[in-house]
Every structure is written in structure tokens, then in C-alpha cells.
């Protein structure tokens, strides 16, 4: 089933509401802090407006890795802008966090500059900071940047109960909507090997659990407790077809708009309407 993607006007309205809300904060006695500014950088990145993201980013006066990663992510495939940002990052940080190199590498890959991507990858290998791209989903929970990983017992998830929250949401969406696991989203070799083992732990159950505990599903399960009309998740890869379908049905079940930004900057907006 196809995901429901909001129209450009609907997405634009959401973006304008965020900008308007921030403008009201700026006009109030309470001045925006680094978290507010970083949120706006992420918002502009989701909206595909890196120049607007840069205007908020330049208001951040002290080194902050989360803000830097958000700004590089907002660049999408805009290599020129990312390298201008990178100059400032190198000046502000005595030691660069590996996440910054990973974010810059993502820009090179999104901009299809394979020569720069290969050169940076070699530098990261030499420095011992290269990490294989494991699927992760990032989101803000109670004002803190959180990261979920694939798997039931993934280390680094925000709390030991993340997988239980995920299991509960997946079960609810399966019960109340037409969503069900799409085994075709799994790698062919794994799917075929599992199918031969039958319905037990090593067969269909393994396929169900692999799909059930994808990082973006876990992120959405934790985010649904936030009092927000829209839920936003960012992933470092491309959504699989199963998560695409799940987010479609989950948005309708939760009655809230859900957005998911992929590694290349593409944003999927899942609305509440049929």
C-alpha cells in the first residue's frame, strides 16, 4: 500500500507554523536557547531550506556538536554550503566528534561527489573514526537528541524499555489498521533462508522480529508520548517498504502527522487522512 504523502501546501503550512512560533518566542522576554535554535535548524532541514537553516545556525555562538550535525544534515547534497559550514566547525572545535565527519560524508554522498566521499572515508579510516553505517533513527524527546538502533536488544537505545514500547505500538497498529509485516522488504538471502525454516524462531518469527524492531519504528513508539501535533524522525539510510507502510498506518492510527527524513534529505510526510 502506498504511503500517504501530504501535499506541498500542507507541508508548507506546518513549516510556516514552526517559523511563526519561533518568531513569537524571539519577541517574548524569553530568548531562544541553543535547543530552540537547533530545533529550527532541523525544521528547516526537514523543509528542504538549508539557507533558512543557516540563518538560525549562525545565531548559535558556542560549539555544539548536535547543532553542527543538524546543520550539515540540513545541507542535504549542497556541498558548497556544507564546506562553508565545515570551515567554521573546524575553528570552533579543538577535537572533532566522529559524528561530524559522518555528517559531512553524508553530504558528499547525497551530492554524488564520490571523489570527496572516498577521500574523507580514507581520512576517517586513518584516524580510526570510521564506523560502518548501521541503521539509526534520531529524534528529540523532552528536548534531548535521542538515537534508536535496529534490533530488540540494541545497545545505545534511550532506555531499556524502547523495544517494549515498539512492540506495543506495532501490535496496536496491526490490530487497528490494515498494516501487516511486508517480508519483501527484507534482503532476499535472509528471506529465503528464513522461509525454509518454517514458522518457528528461526523462520517467520525471525523475519517478523527483524521488521518489528527497525530503528525508526522504535523512535516513533517513543515519540508518540510527546504532546506534539507532529512527530519527526530522521534516519541515516532509506526507509524500507515495510516501515513506509507502517508509518502510513501509524499516522492514521495516532491521528498525528509523522515525518521521516532519509539520509539523502528526502522527506516523507505521512498524514492522518486516508
mmCIF file of C-alpha atoms in Angstrom:
data_model
loop_
_atom_site.group_PDB
_atom_site.id
_atom_site.type_symbol
_atom_site.label_atom_id
_atom_site.label_comp_id
_atom_site.label_asym_id
_atom_site.label_seq_id
_atom_site.Cartn_x
_atom_site.Cartn_y
_atom_site.Cartn_z
ATOM 1 C CA UNK A 1 0.000 0.000 0.000
ATOM 2 C CA UNK A 2 1.314 3.447 -0.833
ATOM 3 C CA UNK A 3 2.217 5.894 1.888
ATOM 4 C CA UNK A 4 0.069 8.957 2.199
ATOM 5 C CA UNK A 5 2.298 11.936 1.467
ATOM 6 C CA UNK A 6 0.954 15.366 2.293
ATOM 7 C CA UNK A 7 0.559 17.957 -0.403
ATOM 8 C CA UNK A 8 3.140 20.688 -0.760
ATOM 9 C CA UNK A 9 0.713 23.229 0.684
ATOM 10 C CA UNK A 10 0.082 21.105 3.805
ATOM 11 C CA UNK A 11 3.813 20.682 4.394
ATOM 12 C CA UNK A 12 4.345 24.393 3.825
ATOM 13 C CA UNK A 13 1.690 25.235 6.416
ATOM 14 C CA UNK A 14 3.431 23.052 9.020
ATOM 15 C CA UNK A 15 6.758 24.738 8.283
ATOM 16 C CA UNK A 16 5.244 28.223 8.493
ATOM 17 C CA UNK A 17 3.668 27.405 11.870
ATOM 18 C CA UNK A 18 7.064 26.431 13.241
ATOM 19 C CA UNK A 19 8.670 29.617 11.922
ATOM 20 C CA UNK A 20 5.802 31.706 13.324
ATOM 21 C CA UNK A 21 6.102 30.032 16.721
ATOM 22 C CA UNK A 22 9.819 30.751 16.851
ATOM 23 C CA UNK A 23 9.234 34.398 15.899
ATOM 24 C CA UNK A 24 6.819 34.740 18.839
ATOM 25 C CA UNK A 25 9.470 33.284 21.147
ATOM 26 C CA UNK A 26 12.045 35.793 19.868
ATOM 27 C CA UNK A 27 9.617 38.650 20.564
ATOM 28 C CA UNK A 28 8.938 37.472 24.122
ATOM 29 C CA UNK A 29 11.074 38.157 27.212
ATOM 30 C CA UNK A 30 12.277 34.542 26.953
ATOM 31 C CA UNK A 31 15.063 34.485 24.393
ATOM 32 C CA UNK A 32 15.579 31.265 22.387
ATOM 33 C CA UNK A 33 18.312 28.997 23.686
ATOM 34 C CA UNK A 34 20.558 26.610 21.807
ATOM 35 C CA UNK A 35 17.912 23.868 21.832
ATOM 36 C CA UNK A 36 15.324 26.137 20.214
ATOM 37 C CA UNK A 37 17.811 27.184 17.541
ATOM 38 C CA UNK A 38 18.884 23.599 16.870
ATOM 39 C CA UNK A 39 15.232 22.584 16.551
ATOM 40 C CA UNK A 40 14.733 25.294 13.930
ATOM 41 C CA UNK A 41 17.819 24.134 12.043
ATOM 42 C CA UNK A 42 16.308 20.630 11.980
ATOM 43 C CA UNK A 43 12.918 22.043 10.968
ATOM 44 C CA UNK A 44 14.418 23.965 8.048
ATOM 45 C CA UNK A 45 16.355 20.859 7.045
ATOM 46 C CA UNK A 46 13.143 18.829 7.001
ATOM 47 C CA UNK A 47 11.562 21.554 4.864
ATOM 48 C CA UNK A 48 14.476 21.436 2.427
ATOM 49 C CA UNK A 49 15.516 25.035 3.126
ATOM 50 C CA UNK A 50 19.243 24.976 4.010
ATOM 51 C CA UNK A 51 19.657 28.743 3.657
ATOM 52 C CA UNK A 52 16.985 29.329 6.314
ATOM 53 C CA UNK A 53 18.657 26.674 8.495
ATOM 54 C CA UNK A 54 21.910 28.598 8.185
ATOM 55 C CA UNK A 55 20.283 31.799 9.468
ATOM 56 C CA UNK A 56 19.252 30.049 12.693
ATOM 57 C CA UNK A 57 22.526 28.148 12.940
ATOM 58 C CA UNK A 58 24.658 31.294 12.816
ATOM 59 C CA UNK A 59 22.876 32.545 15.952
ATOM 60 C CA UNK A 60 24.486 29.719 17.943
ATOM 61 C CA UNK A 61 27.595 31.247 19.480
ATOM 62 C CA UNK A 62 29.271 28.299 21.187
ATOM 63 C CA UNK A 63 30.469 24.897 19.959
ATOM 64 C CA UNK A 64 27.691 22.330 19.934
ATOM 65 C CA UNK A 65 28.052 19.028 18.093
ATOM 66 C CA UNK A 66 24.305 18.355 17.886
ATOM 67 C CA UNK A 67 23.715 21.741 16.253
ATOM 68 C CA UNK A 68 26.633 21.210 13.866
ATOM 69 C CA UNK A 69 25.347 17.786 12.826
ATOM 70 C CA UNK A 70 21.853 19.247 12.333
ATOM 71 C CA UNK A 71 23.229 21.988 10.098
ATOM 72 C CA UNK A 72 25.273 19.592 7.989
ATOM 73 C CA UNK A 73 22.184 17.397 7.696
ATOM 74 C CA UNK A 74 20.156 20.411 6.564
ATOM 75 C CA UNK A 75 22.626 20.929 3.719
ATOM 76 C CA UNK A 76 21.327 17.790 2.025
ATOM 77 C CA UNK A 77 23.502 17.472 -1.080
ATOM 78 C CA UNK A 78 24.599 21.142 -1.076
ATOM 79 C CA UNK A 79 28.348 20.553 -0.901
ATOM 80 C CA UNK A 80 29.314 24.220 -1.276
ATOM 81 C CA UNK A 81 27.249 25.239 1.742
ATOM 82 C CA UNK A 82 28.392 22.237 3.798
ATOM 83 C CA UNK A 83 32.060 23.064 3.237
ATOM 84 C CA UNK A 84 31.459 26.682 4.268
ATOM 85 C CA UNK A 85 29.852 25.388 7.462
ATOM 86 C CA UNK A 86 32.732 22.954 7.934
ATOM 87 C CA UNK A 87 35.292 25.767 7.999
ATOM 88 C CA UNK A 88 33.504 27.266 10.997
ATOM 89 C CA UNK A 89 33.194 23.870 12.696
ATOM 90 C CA UNK A 90 36.933 23.279 12.471
ATOM 91 C CA UNK A 91 37.608 26.689 14.002
ATOM 92 C CA UNK A 92 35.237 26.160 16.943
ATOM 93 C CA UNK A 93 36.151 22.613 17.946
ATOM 94 C CA UNK A 94 39.511 21.592 19.333
ATOM 95 C CA UNK A 95 38.694 17.964 18.626
ATOM 96 C CA UNK A 96 36.134 16.862 16.053
ATOM 97 C CA UNK A 97 33.477 14.365 17.078
ATOM 98 C CA UNK A 98 33.259 11.392 14.642
ATOM 99 C CA UNK A 99 29.593 12.287 14.067
ATOM 100 C CA UNK A 100 30.699 15.476 12.334
ATOM 101 C CA UNK A 101 32.776 13.578 9.789
ATOM 102 C CA UNK A 102 29.886 11.165 9.282
ATOM 103 C CA UNK A 103 27.509 14.078 8.658
ATOM 104 C CA UNK A 104 29.903 15.636 6.141
ATOM 105 C CA UNK A 105 30.318 12.272 4.434
ATOM 106 C CA UNK A 106 26.533 12.036 4.099
ATOM 107 C CA UNK A 107 26.530 15.413 2.319
ATOM 108 C CA UNK A 108 29.166 14.243 -0.159
ATOM 109 C CA UNK A 109 27.196 11.061 -0.822
ATOM 110 C CA UNK A 110 23.903 12.941 -1.214
ATOM 111 C CA UNK A 111 25.621 15.388 -3.572
ATOM 112 C CA UNK A 112 27.051 12.413 -5.501
ATOM 113 C CA UNK A 113 30.630 13.640 -5.149
ATOM 114 C CA UNK A 114 32.217 10.208 -4.880
ATOM 115 C CA UNK A 115 35.797 11.525 -5.042
ATOM 116 C CA UNK A 116 35.342 13.695 -1.951
ATOM 117 C CA UNK A 117 33.410 10.882 -0.237
ATOM 118 C CA UNK A 118 36.217 8.384 -0.856
ATOM 119 C CA UNK A 119 38.891 10.836 0.297
ATOM 120 C CA UNK A 120 37.033 11.601 3.535
ATOM 121 C CA UNK A 121 36.397 7.900 4.129
ATOM 122 C CA UNK A 122 40.131 7.200 3.825
ATOM 123 C CA UNK A 123 40.888 10.007 6.284
ATOM 124 C CA UNK A 124 38.355 8.571 8.733
ATOM 125 C CA UNK A 125 39.915 5.108 8.410
ATOM 126 C CA UNK A 126 43.383 6.542 9.079
ATOM 127 C CA UNK A 127 42.097 8.398 12.129
ATOM 128 C CA UNK A 128 40.248 5.323 13.369
ATOM 129 C CA UNK A 129 36.915 7.175 13.387
ATOM 130 C CA UNK A 130 35.190 5.403 10.507
ATOM 131 C CA UNK A 131 32.129 3.471 11.593
ATOM 132 C CA UNK A 132 30.091 1.261 9.307
ATOM 133 C CA UNK A 133 26.706 2.823 8.691
ATOM 134 C CA UNK A 134 24.392 0.905 10.975
ATOM 135 C CA UNK A 135 20.724 1.886 10.677
ATOM 136 C CA UNK A 136 19.839 4.536 13.241
ATOM 137 C CA UNK A 137 16.890 6.846 13.819
ATOM 138 C CA UNK A 138 17.264 10.173 15.612
ATOM 139 C CA UNK A 139 14.635 12.360 17.229
ATOM 140 C CA UNK A 140 14.131 14.808 20.065
ATOM 141 C CA UNK A 141 12.498 13.562 23.266
ATOM 142 C CA UNK A 142 11.891 16.063 26.067
ATOM 143 C CA UNK A 143 14.376 18.419 24.436
ATOM 144 C CA UNK A 144 17.197 15.862 24.185
ATOM 145 C CA UNK A 145 18.517 14.311 20.982
ATOM 146 C CA UNK A 146 17.936 10.539 21.131
ATOM 147 C CA UNK A 147 19.097 7.679 18.922
ATOM 148 C CA UNK A 148 17.488 4.302 18.285
ATOM 149 C CA UNK A 149 19.148 1.324 16.618
ATOM 150 C CA UNK A 150 17.850 -1.758 14.851
ATOM 151 C CA UNK A 151 17.134 -4.803 16.955
ATOM 152 C CA UNK A 152 15.322 -5.897 20.067
ATOM 153 C CA UNK A 153 18.272 -5.612 22.465
ATOM 154 C CA UNK A 154 20.206 -2.840 20.718
ATOM 155 C CA UNK A 155 22.732 -1.080 22.929
ATOM 156 C CA UNK A 156 22.558 2.705 22.917
ATOM 157 C CA UNK A 157 18.767 2.967 22.753
ATOM 158 C CA UNK A 158 17.193 5.596 25.051
ATOM 159 C CA UNK A 159 16.365 3.284 27.934
ATOM 160 C CA UNK A 160 15.936 -0.481 28.224
ATOM 161 C CA UNK A 161 12.201 -0.299 27.533
ATOM 162 C CA UNK A 162 12.451 1.023 23.960
ATOM 163 C CA UNK A 163 11.809 -2.383 22.429
ATOM 164 C CA UNK A 164 8.729 -2.927 24.617
ATOM 165 C CA UNK A 165 7.272 0.416 23.532
ATOM 166 C CA UNK A 166 7.953 -0.566 19.946
ATOM 167 C CA UNK A 167 6.336 -3.971 20.298
ATOM 168 C CA UNK A 168 3.244 -2.388 21.839
ATOM 169 C CA UNK A 169 2.830 0.197 19.072
ATOM 170 C CA UNK A 170 3.388 -2.321 16.282
ATOM 171 C CA UNK A 171 0.819 -4.662 17.822
ATOM 172 C CA UNK A 172 -1.707 -1.817 18.158
ATOM 173 C CA UNK A 173 -1.238 -0.677 14.562
ATOM 174 C CA UNK A 174 -1.568 -4.258 13.304
ATOM 175 C CA UNK A 175 -4.744 -4.742 15.346
ATOM 176 C CA UNK A 176 -6.477 -1.482 14.411
ATOM 177 C CA UNK A 177 -5.363 -0.933 10.802
ATOM 178 C CA UNK A 178 -4.652 -2.941 7.661
ATOM 179 C CA UNK A 179 -0.911 -2.911 8.324
ATOM 180 C CA UNK A 180 0.994 -6.178 8.432
ATOM 181 C CA UNK A 181 4.641 -7.097 8.014
ATOM 182 C CA UNK A 182 5.981 -6.973 4.474
ATOM 183 C CA UNK A 183 8.608 -9.701 4.236
ATOM 184 C CA UNK A 184 9.507 -8.498 0.737
ATOM 185 C CA UNK A 185 11.294 -5.573 2.429
ATOM 186 C CA UNK A 186 13.913 -7.965 3.833
ATOM 187 C CA UNK A 187 17.101 -8.923 1.958
ATOM 188 C CA UNK A 188 16.424 -11.786 -0.429
ATOM 189 C CA UNK A 189 19.014 -14.185 1.020
ATOM 190 C CA UNK A 190 17.780 -13.709 4.597
ATOM 191 C CA UNK A 191 14.146 -14.007 3.496
ATOM 192 C CA UNK A 192 14.703 -17.214 1.597
ATOM 193 C CA UNK A 193 16.797 -18.815 4.342
ATOM 194 C CA UNK A 194 14.190 -17.906 6.985
ATOM 195 C CA UNK A 195 11.277 -19.144 4.885
ATOM 196 C CA UNK A 196 12.866 -22.596 4.638
ATOM 197 C CA UNK A 197 12.933 -22.845 8.440
ATOM 198 C CA UNK A 198 9.168 -22.521 8.720
ATOM 199 C CA UNK A 199 7.128 -20.508 11.268
ATOM 200 C CA UNK A 200 9.411 -21.091 14.276
ATOM 201 C CA UNK A 201 12.072 -18.952 15.919
ATOM 202 C CA UNK A 202 14.473 -19.163 13.009
ATOM 203 C CA UNK A 203 11.849 -18.706 10.308
ATOM 204 C CA UNK A 204 8.868 -16.386 10.053
ATOM 205 C CA UNK A 205 9.254 -15.279 13.654
ATOM 206 C CA UNK A 206 12.788 -14.105 12.913
ATOM 207 C CA UNK A 207 11.537 -12.132 9.917
ATOM 208 C CA UNK A 208 8.727 -10.560 11.949
ATOM 209 C CA UNK A 209 11.088 -9.532 14.754
ATOM 210 C CA UNK A 210 13.632 -8.127 12.314
ATOM 211 C CA UNK A 211 10.993 -5.842 10.826
ATOM 212 C CA UNK A 212 9.260 -5.149 14.151
ATOM 213 C CA UNK A 213 12.330 -3.597 15.760
ATOM 214 C CA UNK A 214 13.575 -1.349 12.981
ATOM 215 C CA UNK A 215 15.113 1.827 14.398
ATOM 216 C CA UNK A 216 12.508 4.211 13.000
ATOM 217 C CA UNK A 217 9.640 2.142 14.440
ATOM 218 C CA UNK A 218 11.259 2.282 17.874
ATOM 219 C CA UNK A 219 11.762 6.038 17.540
ATOM 220 C CA UNK A 220 8.106 6.565 16.639
ATOM 221 C CA UNK A 221 6.983 4.356 19.532
ATOM 222 C CA UNK A 222 8.874 6.564 21.989
ATOM 223 C CA UNK A 223 7.851 9.812 20.299
ATOM 224 C CA UNK A 224 4.135 9.115 20.451
ATOM 225 C CA UNK A 225 4.093 10.059 24.123
ATOM 226 C CA UNK A 226 5.253 13.588 23.279
ATOM 227 C CA UNK A 227 2.456 16.237 23.347
ATOM 228 C CA UNK A 228 3.032 17.415 19.783
ATOM 229 C CA UNK A 229 0.749 17.530 16.769
ATOM 230 C CA UNK A 230 3.606 16.371 14.524
ATOM 231 C CA UNK A 231 6.240 13.709 15.149
ATOM 232 C CA UNK A 232 9.596 13.947 13.381
ATOM 233 C CA UNK A 233 12.158 11.183 12.841
ATOM 234 C CA UNK A 234 15.421 11.279 10.947
ATOM 235 C CA UNK A 235 17.203 8.157 9.664
ATOM 236 C CA UNK A 236 20.675 7.635 8.211
ATOM 237 C CA UNK A 237 19.548 5.314 5.431
ATOM 238 C CA UNK A 238 16.479 4.873 3.219
ATOM 239 C CA UNK A 239 13.151 3.713 4.634
ATOM 240 C CA UNK A 240 12.338 0.129 3.770
ATOM 241 C CA UNK A 241 8.950 -0.646 2.240
ATOM 242 C CA UNK A 242 7.710 -2.168 5.488
ATOM 243 C CA UNK A 243 8.488 0.947 7.565
ATOM 244 C CA UNK A 244 6.965 3.066 4.804
ATOM 245 C CA UNK A 245 3.712 1.153 5.174
ATOM 246 C CA UNK A 246 3.917 1.134 8.969
ATOM 247 C CA UNK A 247 4.358 4.922 9.189
ATOM 248 C CA UNK A 248 1.394 5.387 6.846
ATOM 249 C CA UNK A 249 -0.934 3.374 9.073
ATOM 250 C CA UNK A 250 0.589 4.599 12.337
ATOM 251 C CA UNK A 251 -0.040 8.247 11.400
ATOM 252 C CA UNK A 252 -3.716 7.468 10.843
ATOM 253 C CA UNK A 253 -3.974 5.362 13.994
ATOM 254 C CA UNK A 254 -2.280 8.003 16.161
ATOM 255 C CA UNK A 255 -4.154 10.847 14.473
ATOM 256 C CA UNK A 256 -0.940 12.845 14.054
ATOM 257 C CA UNK A 257 1.268 13.862 11.166
ATOM 258 C CA UNK A 258 4.556 11.965 11.035
ATOM 259 C CA UNK A 259 7.617 12.994 9.034
ATOM 260 C CA UNK A 260 10.692 10.926 8.283
ATOM 261 C CA UNK A 261 13.802 12.385 6.680
ATOM 262 C CA UNK A 262 16.115 9.983 4.879
ATOM 263 C CA UNK A 263 19.881 10.185 4.516
ATOM 264 C CA UNK A 264 19.732 11.963 1.156
ATOM 265 C CA UNK A 265 17.476 14.690 2.575
ATOM 266 C CA UNK A 266 14.237 13.352 1.101
ATOM 267 C CA UNK A 267 11.328 13.863 3.484
ATOM 268 C CA UNK A 268 8.285 11.595 3.680
ATOM 269 C CA UNK A 269 5.235 13.197 5.271
ATOM 270 C CA UNK A 270 2.567 10.786 6.485
ATOM 271 C CA UNK A 271 -0.756 12.466 7.129
ATOM 272 C CA UNK A 272 -3.780 11.457 9.164
ATOM 273 C CA UNK A 273 -6.219 11.468 6.238
ATOM 274 C CA UNK A 274 -6.954 8.459 4.056
#
